[in-house]
Coordinates of C-alpha atoms in Angstrom, one line a residue:
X214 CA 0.0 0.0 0.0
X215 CA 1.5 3.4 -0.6
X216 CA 1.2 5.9 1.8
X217 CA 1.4 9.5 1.9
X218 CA 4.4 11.0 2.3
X219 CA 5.9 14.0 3.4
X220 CA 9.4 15.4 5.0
X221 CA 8.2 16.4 8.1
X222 CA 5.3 15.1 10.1
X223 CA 3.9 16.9 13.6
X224 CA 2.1 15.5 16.0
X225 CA 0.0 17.9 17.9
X226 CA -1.4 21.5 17.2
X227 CA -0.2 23.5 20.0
X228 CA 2.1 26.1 20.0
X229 CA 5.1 23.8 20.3
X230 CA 3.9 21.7 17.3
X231 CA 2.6 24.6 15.0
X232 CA 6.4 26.3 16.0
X233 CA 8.1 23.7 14.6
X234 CA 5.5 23.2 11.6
X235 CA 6.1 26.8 10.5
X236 CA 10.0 26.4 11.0
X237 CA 10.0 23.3 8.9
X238 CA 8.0 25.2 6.0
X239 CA 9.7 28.3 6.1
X240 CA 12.4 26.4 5.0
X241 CA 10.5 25.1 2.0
X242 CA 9.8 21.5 3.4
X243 CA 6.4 19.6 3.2
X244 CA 5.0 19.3 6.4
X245 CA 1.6 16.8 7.7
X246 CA 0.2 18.3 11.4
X247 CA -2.2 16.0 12.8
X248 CA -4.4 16.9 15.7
X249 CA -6.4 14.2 17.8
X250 CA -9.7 16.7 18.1
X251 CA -11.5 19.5 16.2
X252 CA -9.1 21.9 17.2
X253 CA -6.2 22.6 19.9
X254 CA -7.5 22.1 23.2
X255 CA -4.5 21.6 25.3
X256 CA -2.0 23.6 28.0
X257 CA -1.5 26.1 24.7
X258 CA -5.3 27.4 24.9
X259 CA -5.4 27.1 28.4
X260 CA -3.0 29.9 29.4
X261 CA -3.5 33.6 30.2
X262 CA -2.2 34.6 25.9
X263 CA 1.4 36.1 27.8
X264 CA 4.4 35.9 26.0
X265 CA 6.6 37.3 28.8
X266 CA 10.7 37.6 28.0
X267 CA 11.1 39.0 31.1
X268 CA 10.1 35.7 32.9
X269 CA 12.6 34.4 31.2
X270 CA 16.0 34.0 32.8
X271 CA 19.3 34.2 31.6
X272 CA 20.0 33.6 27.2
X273 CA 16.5 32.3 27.5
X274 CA 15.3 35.7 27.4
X275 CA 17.4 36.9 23.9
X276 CA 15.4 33.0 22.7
X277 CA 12.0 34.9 24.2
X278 CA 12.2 38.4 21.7
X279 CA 12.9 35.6 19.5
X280 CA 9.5 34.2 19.7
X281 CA 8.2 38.0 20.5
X282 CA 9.6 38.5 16.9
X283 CA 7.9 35.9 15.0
X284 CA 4.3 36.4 17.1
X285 CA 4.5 40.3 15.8
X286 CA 5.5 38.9 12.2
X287 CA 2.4 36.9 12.5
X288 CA 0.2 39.9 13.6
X289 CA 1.2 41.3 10.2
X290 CA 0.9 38.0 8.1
X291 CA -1.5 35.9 9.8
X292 CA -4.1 38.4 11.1
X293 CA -3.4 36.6 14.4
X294 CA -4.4 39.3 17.5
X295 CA -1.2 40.3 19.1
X296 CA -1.0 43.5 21.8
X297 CA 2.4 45.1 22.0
X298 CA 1.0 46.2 25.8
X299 CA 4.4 45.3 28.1
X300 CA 4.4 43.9 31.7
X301 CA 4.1 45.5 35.0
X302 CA 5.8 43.8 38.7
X303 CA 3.8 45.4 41.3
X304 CA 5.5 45.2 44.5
X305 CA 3.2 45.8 47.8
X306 CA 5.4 45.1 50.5
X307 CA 9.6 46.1 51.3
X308 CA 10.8 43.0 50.6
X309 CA 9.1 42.5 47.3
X310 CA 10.2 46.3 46.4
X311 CA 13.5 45.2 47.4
X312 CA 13.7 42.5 45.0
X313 CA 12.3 44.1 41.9
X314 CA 15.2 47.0 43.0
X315 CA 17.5 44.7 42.4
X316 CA 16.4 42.9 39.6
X317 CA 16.8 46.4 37.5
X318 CA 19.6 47.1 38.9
X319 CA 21.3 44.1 36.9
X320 CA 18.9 44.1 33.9
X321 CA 20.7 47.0 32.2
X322 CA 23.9 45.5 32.0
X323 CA 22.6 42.3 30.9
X324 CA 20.2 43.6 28.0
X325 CA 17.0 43.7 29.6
X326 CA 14.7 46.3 28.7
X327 CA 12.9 47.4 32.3
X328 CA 12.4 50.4 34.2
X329 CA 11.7 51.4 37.8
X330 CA 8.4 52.7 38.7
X331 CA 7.0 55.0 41.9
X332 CA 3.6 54.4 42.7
X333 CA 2.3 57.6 40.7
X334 CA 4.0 56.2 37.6
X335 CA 2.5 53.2 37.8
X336 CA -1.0 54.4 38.3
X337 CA 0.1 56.2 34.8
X338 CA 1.0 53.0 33.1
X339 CA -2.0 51.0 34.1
X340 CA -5.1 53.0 36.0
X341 CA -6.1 49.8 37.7
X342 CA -3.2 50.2 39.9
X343 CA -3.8 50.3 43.8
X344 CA -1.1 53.7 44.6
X345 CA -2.3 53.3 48.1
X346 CA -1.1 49.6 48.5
X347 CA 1.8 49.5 45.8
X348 CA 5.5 50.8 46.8
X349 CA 7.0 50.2 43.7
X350 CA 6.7 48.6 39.7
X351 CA 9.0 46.9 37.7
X352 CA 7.7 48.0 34.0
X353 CA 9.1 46.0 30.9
X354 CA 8.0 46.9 27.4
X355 CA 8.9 43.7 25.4
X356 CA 6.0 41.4 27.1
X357 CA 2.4 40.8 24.3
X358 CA -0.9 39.7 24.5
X359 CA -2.6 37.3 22.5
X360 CA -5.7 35.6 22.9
X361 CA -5.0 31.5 22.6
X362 CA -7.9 30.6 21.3
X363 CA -7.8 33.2 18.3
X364 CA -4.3 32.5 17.5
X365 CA -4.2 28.5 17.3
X366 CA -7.1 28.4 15.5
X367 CA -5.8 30.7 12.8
X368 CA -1.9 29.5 12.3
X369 CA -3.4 26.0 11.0
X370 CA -5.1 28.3 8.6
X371 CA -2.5 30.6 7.7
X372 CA -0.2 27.3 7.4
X373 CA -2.0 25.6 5.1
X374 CA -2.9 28.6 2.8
X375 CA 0.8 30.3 2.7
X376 CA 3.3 27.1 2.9
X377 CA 3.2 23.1 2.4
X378 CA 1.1 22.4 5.2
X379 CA -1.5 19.8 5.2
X380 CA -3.5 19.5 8.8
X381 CA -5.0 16.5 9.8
X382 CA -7.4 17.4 13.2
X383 CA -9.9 15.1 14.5
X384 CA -6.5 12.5 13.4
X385 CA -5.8 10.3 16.7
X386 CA -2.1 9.1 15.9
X387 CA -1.6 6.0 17.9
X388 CA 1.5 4.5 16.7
X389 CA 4.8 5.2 15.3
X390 CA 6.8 2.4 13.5
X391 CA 10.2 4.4 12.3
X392 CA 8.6 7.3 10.6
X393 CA 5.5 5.6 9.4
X394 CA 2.4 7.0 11.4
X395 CA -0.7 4.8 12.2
X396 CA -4.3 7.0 13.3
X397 CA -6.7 5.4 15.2
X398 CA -9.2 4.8 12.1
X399 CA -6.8 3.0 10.2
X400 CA -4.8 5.5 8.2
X401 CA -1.3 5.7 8.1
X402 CA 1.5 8.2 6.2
X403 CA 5.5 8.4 5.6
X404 CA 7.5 11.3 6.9
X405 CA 11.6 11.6 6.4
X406 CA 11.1 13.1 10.1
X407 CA 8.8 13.0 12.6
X408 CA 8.4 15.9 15.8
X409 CA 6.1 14.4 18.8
X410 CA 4.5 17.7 20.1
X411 CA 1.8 16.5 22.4
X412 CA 2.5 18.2 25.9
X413 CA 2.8 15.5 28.6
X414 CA 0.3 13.2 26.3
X415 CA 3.1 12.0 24.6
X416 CA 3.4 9.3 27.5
X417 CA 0.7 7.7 24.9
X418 CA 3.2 6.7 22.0
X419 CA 6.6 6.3 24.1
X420 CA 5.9 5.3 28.1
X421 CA 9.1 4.7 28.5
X422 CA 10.6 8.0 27.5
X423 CA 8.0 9.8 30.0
X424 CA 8.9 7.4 32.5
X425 CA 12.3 8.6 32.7
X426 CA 12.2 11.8 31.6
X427 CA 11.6 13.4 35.2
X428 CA 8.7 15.1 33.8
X429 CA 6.0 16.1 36.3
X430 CA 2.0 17.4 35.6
X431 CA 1.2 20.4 37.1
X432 CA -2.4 21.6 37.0
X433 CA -3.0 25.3 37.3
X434 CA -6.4 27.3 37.6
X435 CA -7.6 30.1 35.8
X436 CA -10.5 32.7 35.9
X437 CA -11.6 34.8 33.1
X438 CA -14.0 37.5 33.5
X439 CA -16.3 39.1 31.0
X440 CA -15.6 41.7 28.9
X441 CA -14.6 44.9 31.1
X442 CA -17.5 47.8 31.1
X443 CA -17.2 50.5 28.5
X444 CA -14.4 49.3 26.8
X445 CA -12.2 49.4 29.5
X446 CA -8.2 48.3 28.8
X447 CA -5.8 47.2 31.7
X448 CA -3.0 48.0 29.8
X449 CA 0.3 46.0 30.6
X450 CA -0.1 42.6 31.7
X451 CA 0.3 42.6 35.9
X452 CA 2.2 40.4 38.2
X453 CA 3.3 40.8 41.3
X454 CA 2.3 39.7 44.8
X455 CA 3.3 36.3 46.4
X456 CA 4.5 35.9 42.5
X457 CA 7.6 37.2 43.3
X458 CA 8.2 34.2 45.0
X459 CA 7.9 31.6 42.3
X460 CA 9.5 30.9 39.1
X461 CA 13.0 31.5 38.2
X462 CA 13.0 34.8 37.1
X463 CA 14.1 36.8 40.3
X464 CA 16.7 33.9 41.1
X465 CA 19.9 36.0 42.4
X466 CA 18.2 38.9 43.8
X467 CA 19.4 39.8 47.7
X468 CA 16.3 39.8 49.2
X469 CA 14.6 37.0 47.5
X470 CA 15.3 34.7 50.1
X471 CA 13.7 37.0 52.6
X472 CA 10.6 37.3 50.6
X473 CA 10.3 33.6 50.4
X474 CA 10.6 32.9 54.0
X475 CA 7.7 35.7 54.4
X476 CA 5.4 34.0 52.2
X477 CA 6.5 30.5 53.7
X478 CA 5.5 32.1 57.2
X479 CA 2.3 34.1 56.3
X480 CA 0.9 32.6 53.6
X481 CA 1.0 29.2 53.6
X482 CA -1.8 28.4 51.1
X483 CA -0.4 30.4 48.7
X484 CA 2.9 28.2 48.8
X485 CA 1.0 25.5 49.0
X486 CA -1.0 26.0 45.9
X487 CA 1.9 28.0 44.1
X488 CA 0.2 30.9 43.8
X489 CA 1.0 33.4 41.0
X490 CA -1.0 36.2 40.8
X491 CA -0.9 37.3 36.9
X492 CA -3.5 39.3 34.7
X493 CA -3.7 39.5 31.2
X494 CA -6.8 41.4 28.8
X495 CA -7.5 40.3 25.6
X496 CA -9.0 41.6 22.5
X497 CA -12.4 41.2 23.8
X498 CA -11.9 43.2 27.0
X499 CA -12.0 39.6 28.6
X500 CA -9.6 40.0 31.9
X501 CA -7.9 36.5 32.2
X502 CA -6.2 36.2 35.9
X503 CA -4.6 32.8 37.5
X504 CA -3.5 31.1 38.5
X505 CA -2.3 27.8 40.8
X506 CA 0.5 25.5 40.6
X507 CA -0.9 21.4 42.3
X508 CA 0.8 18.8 41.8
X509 CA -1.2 16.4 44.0
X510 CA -3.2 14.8 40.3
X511 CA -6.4 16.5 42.0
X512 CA -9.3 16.8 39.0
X513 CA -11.2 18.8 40.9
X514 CA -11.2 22.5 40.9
X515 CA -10.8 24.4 44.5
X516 CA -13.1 27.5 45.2
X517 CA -10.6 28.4 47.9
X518 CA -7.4 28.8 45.1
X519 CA -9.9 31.0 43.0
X520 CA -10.9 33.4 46.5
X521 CA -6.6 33.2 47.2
X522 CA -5.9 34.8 43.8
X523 CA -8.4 36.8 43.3
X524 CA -7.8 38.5 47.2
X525 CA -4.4 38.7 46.0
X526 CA -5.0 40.5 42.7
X527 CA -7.3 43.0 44.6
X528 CA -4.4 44.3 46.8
X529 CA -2.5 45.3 43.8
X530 CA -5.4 46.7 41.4
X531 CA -9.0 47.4 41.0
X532 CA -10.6 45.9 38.0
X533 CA -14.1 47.3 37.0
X534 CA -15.2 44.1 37.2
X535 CA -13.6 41.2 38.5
X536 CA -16.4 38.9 38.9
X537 CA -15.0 35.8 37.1
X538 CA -17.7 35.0 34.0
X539 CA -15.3 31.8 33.5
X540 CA -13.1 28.7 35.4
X541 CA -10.9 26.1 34.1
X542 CA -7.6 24.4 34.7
X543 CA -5.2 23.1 32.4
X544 CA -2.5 20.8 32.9
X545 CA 1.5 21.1 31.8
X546 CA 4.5 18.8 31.9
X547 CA 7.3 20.2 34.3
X548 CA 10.8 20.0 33.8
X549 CA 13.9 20.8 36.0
X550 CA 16.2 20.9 32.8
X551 CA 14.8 23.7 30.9
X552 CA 11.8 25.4 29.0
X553 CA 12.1 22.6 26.9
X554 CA 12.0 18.9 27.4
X555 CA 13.7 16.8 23.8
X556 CA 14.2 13.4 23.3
X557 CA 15.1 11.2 20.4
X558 CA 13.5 7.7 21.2
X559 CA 14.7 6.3 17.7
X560 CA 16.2 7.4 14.4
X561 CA 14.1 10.1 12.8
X562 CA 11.6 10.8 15.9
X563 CA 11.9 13.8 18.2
X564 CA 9.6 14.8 21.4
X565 CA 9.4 18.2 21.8
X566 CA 7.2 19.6 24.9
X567 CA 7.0 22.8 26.1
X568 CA 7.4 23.0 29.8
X569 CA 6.4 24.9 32.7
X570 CA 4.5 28.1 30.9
X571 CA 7.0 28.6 28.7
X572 CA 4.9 27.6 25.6
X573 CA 3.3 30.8 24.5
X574 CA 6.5 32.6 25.1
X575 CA 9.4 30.0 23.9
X576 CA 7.9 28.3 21.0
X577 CA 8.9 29.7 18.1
X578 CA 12.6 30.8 19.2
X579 CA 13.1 27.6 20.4
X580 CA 11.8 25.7 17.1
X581 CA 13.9 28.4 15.0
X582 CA 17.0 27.7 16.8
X583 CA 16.5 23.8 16.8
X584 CA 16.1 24.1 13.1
X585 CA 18.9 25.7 12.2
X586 CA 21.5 24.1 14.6
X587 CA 19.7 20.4 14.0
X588 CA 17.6 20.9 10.8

């Protein structure tokens, strides 16, 4: 029987998978993307739409403008919604003022674009701030906005029409023999090389590589309320909080260390639920604000992590209306090595999954650089 062929076969449509989809036919190659449902519903569509250099630590962030790049380049090309709106770090307490201090104080020499805030400044970048409650804001221009939902639906699209793309969604790929493919319903296609894009699902074709991969699943809730009264903008994404705590992006700051044993002390469900207070808007005047870090396999949602975040968000700004309209959770694969987890588990096959949050923000620089390093 022959098969269909084609250079480079993807398995799964989120961000990771469509990265290295539109690396592959940029560079004039024939690509298959197959899709187990309708359309993406994984940790891609799930997240708050932040790409966030500034979260990311170290050469990571240079990889971040990276993706920044491409995500505006598809603003242009794609008609996919992107807002150039930049990041504030509200700080609320010493400590936390303290750290984001520092942070800038090292960012400048190290290429970070960032800039120190007063409280009246703040309130200028973003009228929801609290200038009564915040000491202090960390501002960063390079951080976007774009809606998940909007943007992975449209890049299969936009793949398809402009390059060699051929999607295949509603395509449950349950086997892989070399670099022949096998769907659930019987079909099966050829590809020179094959990328596994599947988040932490990809424990469904190769157990074994998850098993020892030292991958954990972390599930995180989010809120989303409706669209904010009389077109109402936020402005710059906001973080800040017990958020300051978490993550790796303050890692070397002074007085991190103290602010951690503060929040270990006083706030002990936040560091038990990992909470990071973030909040995004997106082109609907949607607010979407998490979120929670479990990693207990609990399915079920928790009123008290939605009460913790929201209490949290409220001592840093004042929406219009934060009433959340929407709940979910997603769940993403962890991984102590990186923003990226890769394996080759025979000739011709590699697993690519996002990890952590990096998704949104890492994708594309990620796939770009694999591609023209490995491609």
């Amino acid at each position: 029987m022959t098969r269909p062929h084609a250079e480079v076969a993807v398995v799964g449509a989120g961000i990771v998978g469509l990265a290295h989809a539109w690396a592959a036919a940029r560079r004039g190659l024939s690509v298959l993307l197959f899709e187990r449902s309708s359309r993406s519903l994984g940790a891609s569509v799930r997240t708050a739409g932040a790409i966030w250099p500034i979260g990311q630590p170290g050469d990571l962030y240079f990889q971040a403008m990276r993706s920044r790049d491409r995500w505006i380049e598809l603003s242009q090309k794609a008609g996919v919604w992107v807002n150039d709106c930049g990041s504030l770090h509200l700080a609320t307490e010493p400590d936390e003022k303290a750290v984001l201090e520092e942070f800038q104080a090292r960012a400048s020499g190290a290429g970070i674009a960032c800039e120190l805030l007063d409280p009246r400044q703040a309130v200028a970048r973003c009228p929801a701030v609290r200038g009564d409650r915040v000491q202090a804001a960390l501002y960063s221009p390079t951080e976007c906005c774009v809606d998940p939902r909007q943007a992975l639906a449209r890049l299969p699209t936009y793949l398809a029409d402009a390059f060699k793309v051929r999607p295949h969604f509603d395509t449950f790929i349950t086997r892989i023999d070399g670099t022949t493919l096998h769907a659930a319903d019987g079909r099966s296609w050829r590809a020179d090389r094959v990328f596994v894009c599947s988040g932490d699902d990809f424990r469904t074709l190769y157990p074994a590589a998850f098993a020892g991969a030292g991958l954990r699943v972390c599930k995180r809730q989010m809120l989303r309320t409706a669209p904010q009264p009389n077109r109402w903008r936020l402005g710059p994404h906001i973080a800040g909080g017990p958020t300051l705590a978490h993550g790796s992006t303050f890692e070397g700051c002074p007085s991190l260390g103290r602010l951690r044993e503060r929040v270990a002390a006083n706030m002990p469900d936040h560091l038990r639920f990992g909470i990071q207070v973030v909040a995004s808007q997106n082109q609907l005047g949607e607010v979407v604000i998490g979120g929670s870090h479990e990693y207990d396999g609990d399915l079920f949602d928790k009123v008290a992590i939605d009460t913790l975040v929201l209490d949290s968000l409220r001592e840093m700004i004042r929406l219009p209306d934060d009433r959340p309209a929407v709940r979910w959770h997603g769940t993403y694969a962890e991984y102590p090595g990186g923003p990226i987890f890769t394996a080759t588990p025979h000739p011709g096959v590699s697993i690519q999954v996002a990890t952590g949050e990096t998704g949104l923000t890492m994708a594309f620089g990620l796939a770009d650089a694999w591609w023209e390093t490995e491609g």
